[in-house]
Amino acid sequence: MDPLPKSQSSLVRLLMILEWVLLSIVASAQVLLALRQAMPMLLIINGLGLGIFAVLGRVKPRRKLSKQIYTLAEFLLIFCLVFLSNIPLPKLLFVVLVIRNCLLWEGYQRARVTGIACLGAFITLTYNLFFNQNSPISIHPDKVAIIIWVDALLGIGLVILFLHLLVDAALKERQGQEKIAVANTRLRQYALRVEELATVQERNRIARDLHDSLGHSLTVFGIHLEGALRLLQSNPTKATELLMEIKQLNTNTLREVRDSITALRSDPLQERMLSDAIADLIIESQKTTGVVPTFDNQIKSMLSHDLNIVIYRIVQESLTNICKYAAATAVTIAIIQSATNLEITITDNGKGFDLTQNTTGFGLQGMQERALALMGQLEIITAPNQGCRVTATLPLTERIDIDKL
C-alpha cells in the first residue's frame, strides 16, 4: 500500500477536511465520556483505535486484493471499537468509511461497500440503542423505543446514501472534465498534425510543379538558345524567331514562379476582398489561356477569414489545373450563399480526366483537405473529353449580414 498522494483537487481536500472533522468529533465525545465515567483505560484503548483508523486514511492501496484487505480492516476495527469498548458515535466512523470508499472503489464495488457500511451502521446503532446500558431505550424501555430506533436508522441511512451519491456525482464530474481535457489535448495535437501534413503536401506539390515547369522551361530555354547561337550567322531570321520564343518562355516561367511564391504565402488574400482576389485570378487565367472565366458572385454576408482563404485556394487550384491541363474554351465560377452553407462551383468544358487515375494528385487532395478542415465536402465530376466540375460545399458559422452594416 502506497501513501496517499497529495491531490490538487478541491473535492479531495474538502473530503479530507470532513473526514478529520468527524474523527475529531468522535475523539472529543470519547474524551468527555471517559472523563465522566472516570475510565482512563477505555480512553487509551479507544484513542489508540481511533489513531489507527485515522492513519488508515493516509494510505491508498492500488491493487484489488489490497483494497479488499484494507476495507475489511476498517470494518473490523470499527466493530471492535463498538462491541469491545463501546466507542461513542460509531455512525460517524461509518460515514468516514463511506468517504474513503468513494475515493477508493469504482462502479458497483463502490455501491456494494457503501451498502455494507449502511448495514454495519444499522447493526451498531441497534446494539447501542437496545444493548448498551447507557442508551435511552435501556434506561426507559417503556418509551417509544421503536420510534427512536426507526428514526435513528432512517437518519444515518439517509446521511450515508446522500453522501455516497454526492461524492459519486462529484467524482464522475471531475473524471468527465479530465476526459474532456484529454480529448481537447488530443484534438489539438491531431489538428496540428493535420496542419503539418497539409503544409508538407502543399510544399511537395509546389516543389513538383517547380520541377516540372521550371526545369522543363530551362531545358527548352537552353536548347533554343543554343540553336539561336548556331543560326545567328547563317539564318538570322530563324535565330530571331528562336529568341522570341525564348522571351515568351521566360515570361511564362516567371509567371509560374510568381504563382508558386504566392501559394507559399501565409495570407494569399493580402488584406484584399475575396471578390477582388478572385478577379485577379481570373485576369491571370485569361492571360494564360485567352479564355475569360464567367464569375457569378452571390455572397450576401461578410465571411470569416479562414473561410475566405479556403474559397480562394479552391478557386486558385481549379483555375491552375484548367490552365495546365484542360484546354478549355469556357470556364464558369459560381459562389452561391444560402442560409446554412456556401457552395463554390468551378466548371470547364475541357479535356476532363479519369478521376480514378488521379486520386493522389496534390492539388485535388489539397482542395479535399481544405474543405474537410471546415467540416465541408468536395465533389469532383469529370470524365475524359467531358469537362470537369468541382463543387465545394462549406457550412456557414459566424457571418455578418452586409445589408445591416
Coordinates of C-alpha atoms in Angstrom, one line a residue:
M1 CA 0.0 0.0 0.0
D2 CA 1.4 3.4 -1.0
P3 CA 0.9 6.7 0.8
L4 CA -2.0 8.7 -0.5
P5 CA -0.6 11.4 -2.8
K6 CA -1.4 15.0 -2.2
S7 CA -4.1 15.8 -4.6
Q8 CA -4.7 19.3 -6.0
S9 CA -8.4 18.6 -6.3
S10 CA -10.6 20.8 -4.2
L11 CA -13.1 17.9 -3.8
V12 CA -10.5 15.6 -2.3
R13 CA -9.3 18.4 0.1
L14 CA -12.9 19.0 1.1
L15 CA -13.5 15.3 1.8
M16 CA -10.3 15.0 3.8
I17 CA -11.3 18.0 5.9
L18 CA -14.7 16.5 6.5
E19 CA -13.1 13.2 7.5
W20 CA -10.9 14.9 10.1
V21 CA -13.8 16.9 11.4
L22 CA -15.8 13.7 12.0
L23 CA -12.9 11.9 13.6
S24 CA -12.3 14.9 15.9
I25 CA -16.0 14.9 16.9
V26 CA -15.8 11.1 17.8
A27 CA -12.5 11.7 19.7
S28 CA -14.0 14.6 21.6
A29 CA -17.0 12.6 22.6
Q30 CA -14.8 9.8 23.7
V31 CA -12.7 12.1 25.9
L32 CA -15.9 13.6 27.5
L33 CA -17.3 10.1 28.1
A34 CA -14.1 8.8 29.7
L35 CA -13.8 11.8 32.0
R36 CA -17.4 11.5 33.1
Q37 CA -17.1 7.8 33.8
A38 CA -13.6 8.0 35.1
M39 CA -12.3 5.2 32.8
P40 CA -8.8 6.2 31.7
M41 CA -8.1 2.8 30.3
L42 CA -11.1 3.0 28.0
L43 CA -9.8 6.4 26.8
I44 CA -6.4 4.9 26.0
I45 CA -7.8 1.9 24.1
N46 CA -10.3 3.9 22.1
G47 CA -7.7 6.6 21.4
L48 CA -5.4 4.0 20.1
G49 CA -8.1 2.5 17.9
L50 CA -9.1 6.0 16.5
G51 CA -5.4 6.7 15.8
I52 CA -5.1 3.5 13.8
F53 CA -8.3 4.3 12.0
A54 CA -7.0 7.8 11.2
V55 CA -3.7 6.5 9.9
L56 CA -5.5 4.1 7.6
G57 CA -7.0 7.2 5.9
R58 CA -3.4 8.3 4.8
V59 CA -2.8 5.2 2.8
K60 CA -4.3 4.2 -0.5
P61 CA -4.0 0.6 -1.8
R62 CA -3.5 0.1 -5.6
R63 CA -4.4 -3.5 -6.2
K64 CA -7.8 -5.1 -5.9
L65 CA -6.7 -7.6 -3.2
S66 CA -5.0 -4.9 -1.1
K67 CA -8.1 -2.8 -1.4
Q68 CA -10.3 -5.6 -0.1
I69 CA -7.9 -6.3 2.8
Y70 CA -7.9 -2.5 3.6
T71 CA -11.7 -2.2 3.6
L72 CA -12.1 -5.3 5.7
A73 CA -9.6 -4.0 8.2
E74 CA -11.6 -0.8 8.5
F75 CA -14.8 -2.7 9.1
L76 CA -13.2 -4.9 11.7
L77 CA -11.6 -2.0 13.5
I78 CA -15.0 -0.2 13.8
F79 CA -16.8 -3.2 15.1
C80 CA -14.0 -3.8 17.7
L81 CA -14.3 -0.2 18.9
V82 CA -18.1 -0.6 19.1
F83 CA -18.6 -4.1 20.6
L84 CA -15.4 -4.3 22.8
S85 CA -15.0 -0.7 24.1
N86 CA -18.4 1.0 23.4
I87 CA -16.9 3.9 21.5
P88 CA -19.5 6.7 21.1
L89 CA -20.9 7.9 17.8
P90 CA -19.8 4.9 15.7
K91 CA -22.1 6.0 12.9
L92 CA -19.7 8.9 12.2
L93 CA -16.9 6.3 11.7
F94 CA -19.1 4.6 9.0
V95 CA -19.6 8.0 7.4
V96 CA -15.8 8.4 7.2
L97 CA -15.5 4.9 5.8
V98 CA -18.0 5.8 3.1
I99 CA -15.9 8.9 2.2
R100 CA -12.8 6.7 1.8
N101 CA -14.7 4.1 -0.1
C102 CA -15.9 6.6 -2.7
L103 CA -12.3 7.6 -3.3
L104 CA -11.0 4.0 -3.3
W105 CA -13.6 2.0 -5.3
E106 CA -15.4 2.5 -8.6
G107 CA -18.7 1.4 -10.1
Y108 CA -20.8 -1.3 -8.5
Q109 CA -18.0 -2.1 -6.0
R110 CA -18.3 1.3 -4.5
A111 CA -22.1 0.9 -4.1
R112 CA -21.6 -2.6 -2.6
V113 CA -19.1 -1.3 0.1
T114 CA -21.5 1.6 0.8
G115 CA -24.3 -0.8 1.3
I116 CA -22.3 -2.9 3.7
A117 CA -21.4 0.3 5.6
C118 CA -25.1 1.1 5.9
L119 CA -25.7 -2.4 7.2
G120 CA -22.9 -2.1 9.7
A121 CA -24.2 1.3 10.8
F122 CA -27.6 -0.2 11.4
I123 CA -26.2 -3.1 13.4
T124 CA -24.0 -0.9 15.6
L125 CA -26.9 1.6 16.1
T126 CA -29.2 -1.2 17.1
Y127 CA -26.7 -2.5 19.5
N128 CA -26.1 0.9 21.1
L129 CA -29.9 1.5 21.4
F130 CA -31.0 -1.8 22.8
F131 CA -28.0 -3.5 24.4
N132 CA -25.9 -0.6 25.7
Q133 CA -26.7 0.1 29.3
N134 CA -26.2 3.8 28.8
S135 CA -28.7 4.2 26.0
P136 CA -32.1 6.0 26.4
I137 CA -34.0 2.9 25.5
S138 CA -32.2 0.7 28.1
I139 CA -33.0 3.4 30.7
H140 CA -36.6 3.9 29.7
P141 CA -37.7 0.7 27.9
D142 CA -41.3 1.6 28.1
K143 CA -40.9 4.7 26.0
V144 CA -41.4 4.8 22.3
A145 CA -38.3 2.6 21.6
I146 CA -39.3 1.5 18.1
I147 CA -39.9 5.1 17.0
I148 CA -36.5 6.2 18.3
W149 CA -34.9 3.2 16.6
V150 CA -36.5 3.7 13.2
D151 CA -35.8 7.5 13.3
A152 CA -32.1 6.8 14.0
L153 CA -31.9 4.2 11.3
L154 CA -33.5 6.5 8.7
G155 CA -31.3 9.4 9.7
I156 CA -28.0 7.5 9.4
G157 CA -29.2 5.7 6.3
L158 CA -30.2 8.9 4.5
V159 CA -26.9 10.6 5.5
I160 CA -24.8 7.8 4.2
L161 CA -26.8 7.5 1.0
F162 CA -26.8 11.2 0.4
L163 CA -23.0 11.4 1.0
H164 CA -22.4 8.5 -1.3
L165 CA -24.5 10.0 -4.2
L166 CA -22.9 13.4 -3.7
V167 CA -19.3 12.2 -3.7
D168 CA -20.1 9.8 -6.6
A169 CA -21.6 12.6 -8.7
A170 CA -18.7 14.9 -7.9
L171 CA -16.1 12.3 -8.8
K172 CA -17.8 11.4 -12.1
E173 CA -18.0 15.1 -13.0
R174 CA -14.3 15.5 -12.3
Q175 CA -13.5 12.4 -14.3
G176 CA -15.6 13.8 -17.1
Q177 CA -13.8 17.1 -17.1
E178 CA -10.4 15.2 -17.1
K179 CA -11.6 13.1 -20.1
I180 CA -12.7 16.3 -21.9
A181 CA -9.4 18.0 -21.2
V182 CA -7.5 14.9 -22.5
A183 CA -9.8 14.8 -25.6
N184 CA -9.2 18.5 -26.3
T185 CA -5.5 18.0 -26.0
R186 CA -5.6 15.1 -28.5
L187 CA -7.8 17.1 -30.8
R188 CA -5.3 20.0 -30.7
Q189 CA -2.5 17.5 -31.4
Y190 CA -4.4 16.0 -34.3
A191 CA -5.2 19.4 -35.7
L192 CA -1.5 20.4 -35.6
R193 CA -0.5 17.1 -37.2
V194 CA -3.1 17.6 -39.9
E195 CA -1.9 21.1 -40.5
E196 CA 1.7 20.0 -40.6
L197 CA 0.9 17.2 -43.1
A198 CA -1.1 19.6 -45.3
T199 CA 1.8 22.0 -45.2
V200 CA 4.2 19.3 -46.2
Q201 CA 2.0 18.1 -49.0
E202 CA 1.5 21.7 -50.3
R203 CA 5.2 22.2 -50.3
N204 CA 5.8 18.9 -52.1
R205 CA 3.2 19.9 -54.7
I206 CA 4.8 23.3 -55.3
A207 CA 8.2 21.6 -55.5
R208 CA 6.9 19.2 -58.0
D209 CA 5.3 22.0 -60.0
L210 CA 8.5 24.0 -60.0
H211 CA 10.5 20.9 -61.1
D212 CA 8.1 20.1 -63.9
S213 CA 7.5 23.7 -65.2
L214 CA 10.8 25.5 -64.3
G215 CA 13.0 22.5 -65.1
H216 CA 11.3 21.9 -68.4
S217 CA 11.4 25.6 -69.3
L218 CA 15.1 26.0 -68.5
T219 CA 15.8 22.9 -70.6
V220 CA 13.9 24.3 -73.6
F221 CA 15.5 27.7 -72.9
G222 CA 19.0 26.2 -73.2
I223 CA 18.1 24.2 -76.4
H224 CA 16.6 27.3 -78.1
L225 CA 19.5 29.5 -77.1
E226 CA 22.0 27.0 -78.4
G227 CA 20.1 26.8 -81.7
A228 CA 19.9 30.6 -82.0
L229 CA 23.6 30.9 -81.5
R230 CA 24.3 28.4 -84.3
L231 CA 21.8 30.1 -86.7
L232 CA 22.8 33.6 -85.8
Q233 CA 25.3 33.9 -88.8
S234 CA 23.7 31.5 -91.3
N235 CA 20.0 32.2 -90.7
P236 CA 19.4 35.4 -88.7
T237 CA 15.6 35.2 -89.3
K238 CA 15.3 31.8 -87.7
A239 CA 17.6 32.8 -84.9
T240 CA 15.4 35.8 -84.2
E241 CA 12.3 33.5 -84.0
L242 CA 14.0 31.3 -81.6
L243 CA 15.0 34.3 -79.4
M244 CA 11.4 35.5 -79.4
E245 CA 10.2 32.0 -78.3
I246 CA 12.8 32.2 -75.5
K247 CA 11.5 35.5 -74.5
Q248 CA 7.9 34.2 -74.4
L249 CA 9.0 31.1 -72.5
N250 CA 10.8 33.3 -70.0
T251 CA 7.7 35.4 -69.4
N252 CA 5.6 32.2 -68.8
T253 CA 8.2 30.8 -66.5
L254 CA 8.4 33.9 -64.4
R255 CA 4.6 33.9 -64.1
E256 CA 4.6 30.3 -62.8
V257 CA 7.4 31.1 -60.3
R258 CA 5.3 34.1 -59.1
D259 CA 2.3 31.8 -58.7
S260 CA 4.3 29.3 -56.7
I261 CA 5.6 32.1 -54.4
T262 CA 2.1 33.4 -54.0
A263 CA 0.9 29.9 -53.0
L264 CA 3.6 29.8 -50.3
R265 CA 2.4 33.0 -48.6
S266 CA 0.6 32.6 -45.3
D267 CA -2.1 35.0 -46.3
P268 CA -2.8 34.8 -50.1
L269 CA -5.6 37.5 -49.9
Q270 CA -3.1 40.1 -48.6
E271 CA -5.9 42.1 -47.0
R272 CA -7.9 42.2 -50.2
M273 CA -11.6 41.4 -50.6
L274 CA -12.4 37.9 -51.7
S275 CA -14.1 39.1 -54.9
D276 CA -11.0 41.3 -55.8
A277 CA -8.6 38.4 -55.2
I278 CA -10.7 36.1 -57.4
A279 CA -10.9 38.8 -60.0
D280 CA -7.0 38.9 -60.1
L281 CA -7.0 35.1 -60.5
I282 CA -9.4 35.4 -63.4
I283 CA -7.2 38.0 -65.1
E284 CA -4.1 35.8 -64.7
S285 CA -6.1 32.8 -66.1
Q286 CA -7.2 35.0 -69.1
K287 CA -3.6 36.0 -69.8
T288 CA -2.5 32.3 -69.9
T289 CA -5.4 30.7 -71.8
G290 CA -7.1 33.6 -73.6
V291 CA -10.4 32.5 -72.1
V292 CA -12.3 34.9 -69.8
P293 CA -14.0 32.9 -66.9
T294 CA -17.5 33.8 -66.0
F295 CA -17.8 34.8 -62.3
D296 CA -21.2 34.6 -60.5
N297 CA -20.7 36.1 -57.1
Q298 CA -23.7 35.6 -54.7
I299 CA -22.1 36.2 -51.4
K300 CA -24.6 38.0 -49.2
S301 CA -22.6 38.4 -45.9
M302 CA -19.1 39.0 -44.6
L303 CA -17.4 35.7 -44.2
S304 CA -14.6 34.7 -41.8
H305 CA -11.0 35.0 -42.8
D306 CA -10.4 31.2 -42.7
L307 CA -13.5 30.6 -45.0
N308 CA -12.3 33.3 -47.4
I309 CA -8.8 31.6 -47.7
V310 CA -10.4 28.2 -48.3
I311 CA -12.6 29.6 -51.1
Y312 CA -9.7 31.4 -52.6
R313 CA -7.4 28.3 -52.6
I314 CA -10.1 26.1 -54.1
V315 CA -10.7 28.6 -57.0
Q316 CA -7.0 29.1 -57.4
E317 CA -6.2 25.4 -57.6
S318 CA -9.1 24.8 -60.0
L319 CA -8.0 27.6 -62.4
T320 CA -4.4 26.4 -62.2
N321 CA -5.5 22.8 -63.3
I322 CA -7.7 24.3 -66.1
C323 CA -4.8 26.4 -67.4
K324 CA -2.3 23.5 -67.3
Y325 CA -4.3 20.5 -68.5
A326 CA -7.9 21.3 -69.5
A327 CA -7.5 23.3 -72.8
A328 CA -11.0 24.6 -72.1
T329 CA -12.8 27.3 -74.1
A330 CA -15.4 28.1 -71.4
V331 CA -14.9 28.4 -67.6
T332 CA -17.6 29.3 -65.1
I333 CA -17.0 30.2 -61.4
A334 CA -20.1 30.4 -59.1
I335 CA -20.2 31.2 -55.4
I336 CA -23.7 30.9 -54.0
Q337 CA -24.6 31.5 -50.4
S338 CA -27.7 30.0 -48.7
A339 CA -28.9 30.3 -45.2
T340 CA -26.7 27.5 -43.9
N341 CA -23.9 26.9 -46.3
L342 CA -21.8 28.2 -49.2
E343 CA -21.4 26.4 -52.5
I344 CA -18.4 27.0 -54.8
T345 CA -18.6 25.6 -58.3
I346 CA -15.9 25.7 -61.0
T347 CA -16.9 24.3 -64.3
D348 CA -15.0 23.9 -67.6
N349 CA -15.6 22.2 -71.0
G350 CA -12.1 21.0 -71.4
K351 CA -10.5 17.6 -71.7
G352 CA -11.5 16.3 -68.4
F353 CA -9.7 13.2 -66.9
D354 CA -10.3 9.8 -65.3
L355 CA -10.8 10.6 -61.7
T356 CA -9.8 7.1 -60.6
Q357 CA -6.4 7.6 -62.1
N358 CA -5.8 11.0 -60.3
T359 CA -6.7 10.2 -56.7
T360 CA -3.2 11.0 -55.4
G361 CA -2.8 14.4 -57.0
F362 CA -1.6 17.0 -54.6
G363 CA -3.9 19.7 -56.0
L364 CA -7.1 17.6 -55.7
Q365 CA -6.0 16.3 -52.3
G366 CA -5.3 19.8 -51.1
M367 CA -8.7 21.0 -52.0
Q368 CA -10.3 18.0 -50.3
E369 CA -8.4 18.6 -47.1
R370 CA -9.2 22.3 -47.1
A371 CA -12.9 21.6 -47.4
L372 CA -12.8 18.9 -44.7
A373 CA -10.9 21.3 -42.3
L374 CA -14.1 23.4 -42.3
M375 CA -16.4 20.4 -42.0
G376 CA -17.3 20.8 -45.6
Q377 CA -17.4 18.5 -48.7
L378 CA -15.7 18.5 -52.1
E379 CA -17.2 16.7 -55.1
I380 CA -15.5 16.4 -58.5
I381 CA -17.4 15.2 -61.5
T382 CA -15.3 14.6 -64.7
A383 CA -14.6 12.1 -67.4
P384 CA -12.2 12.1 -70.4
N385 CA -13.4 14.7 -73.0
Q386 CA -16.4 15.7 -70.9
G387 CA -15.0 18.6 -69.0
C388 CA -14.8 18.9 -65.2
R389 CA -17.0 20.3 -62.4
V390 CA -15.6 21.0 -58.9
T391 CA -18.2 21.7 -56.2
A392 CA -17.3 22.6 -52.6
T393 CA -20.0 22.9 -50.0
L394 CA -18.9 24.7 -46.8
P395 CA -21.1 25.2 -43.8
L396 CA -21.5 28.8 -42.6
T397 CA -20.7 29.6 -38.9
E398 CA -20.1 33.2 -37.9
R399 CA -21.0 35.7 -40.5
I400 CA -22.1 39.4 -40.7
D401 CA -25.0 40.5 -42.9
I402 CA -23.7 43.1 -45.3
D403 CA -27.1 44.8 -45.7
K404 CA -27.2 45.5 -42.0
L405 CA -23.9 47.2 -41.8

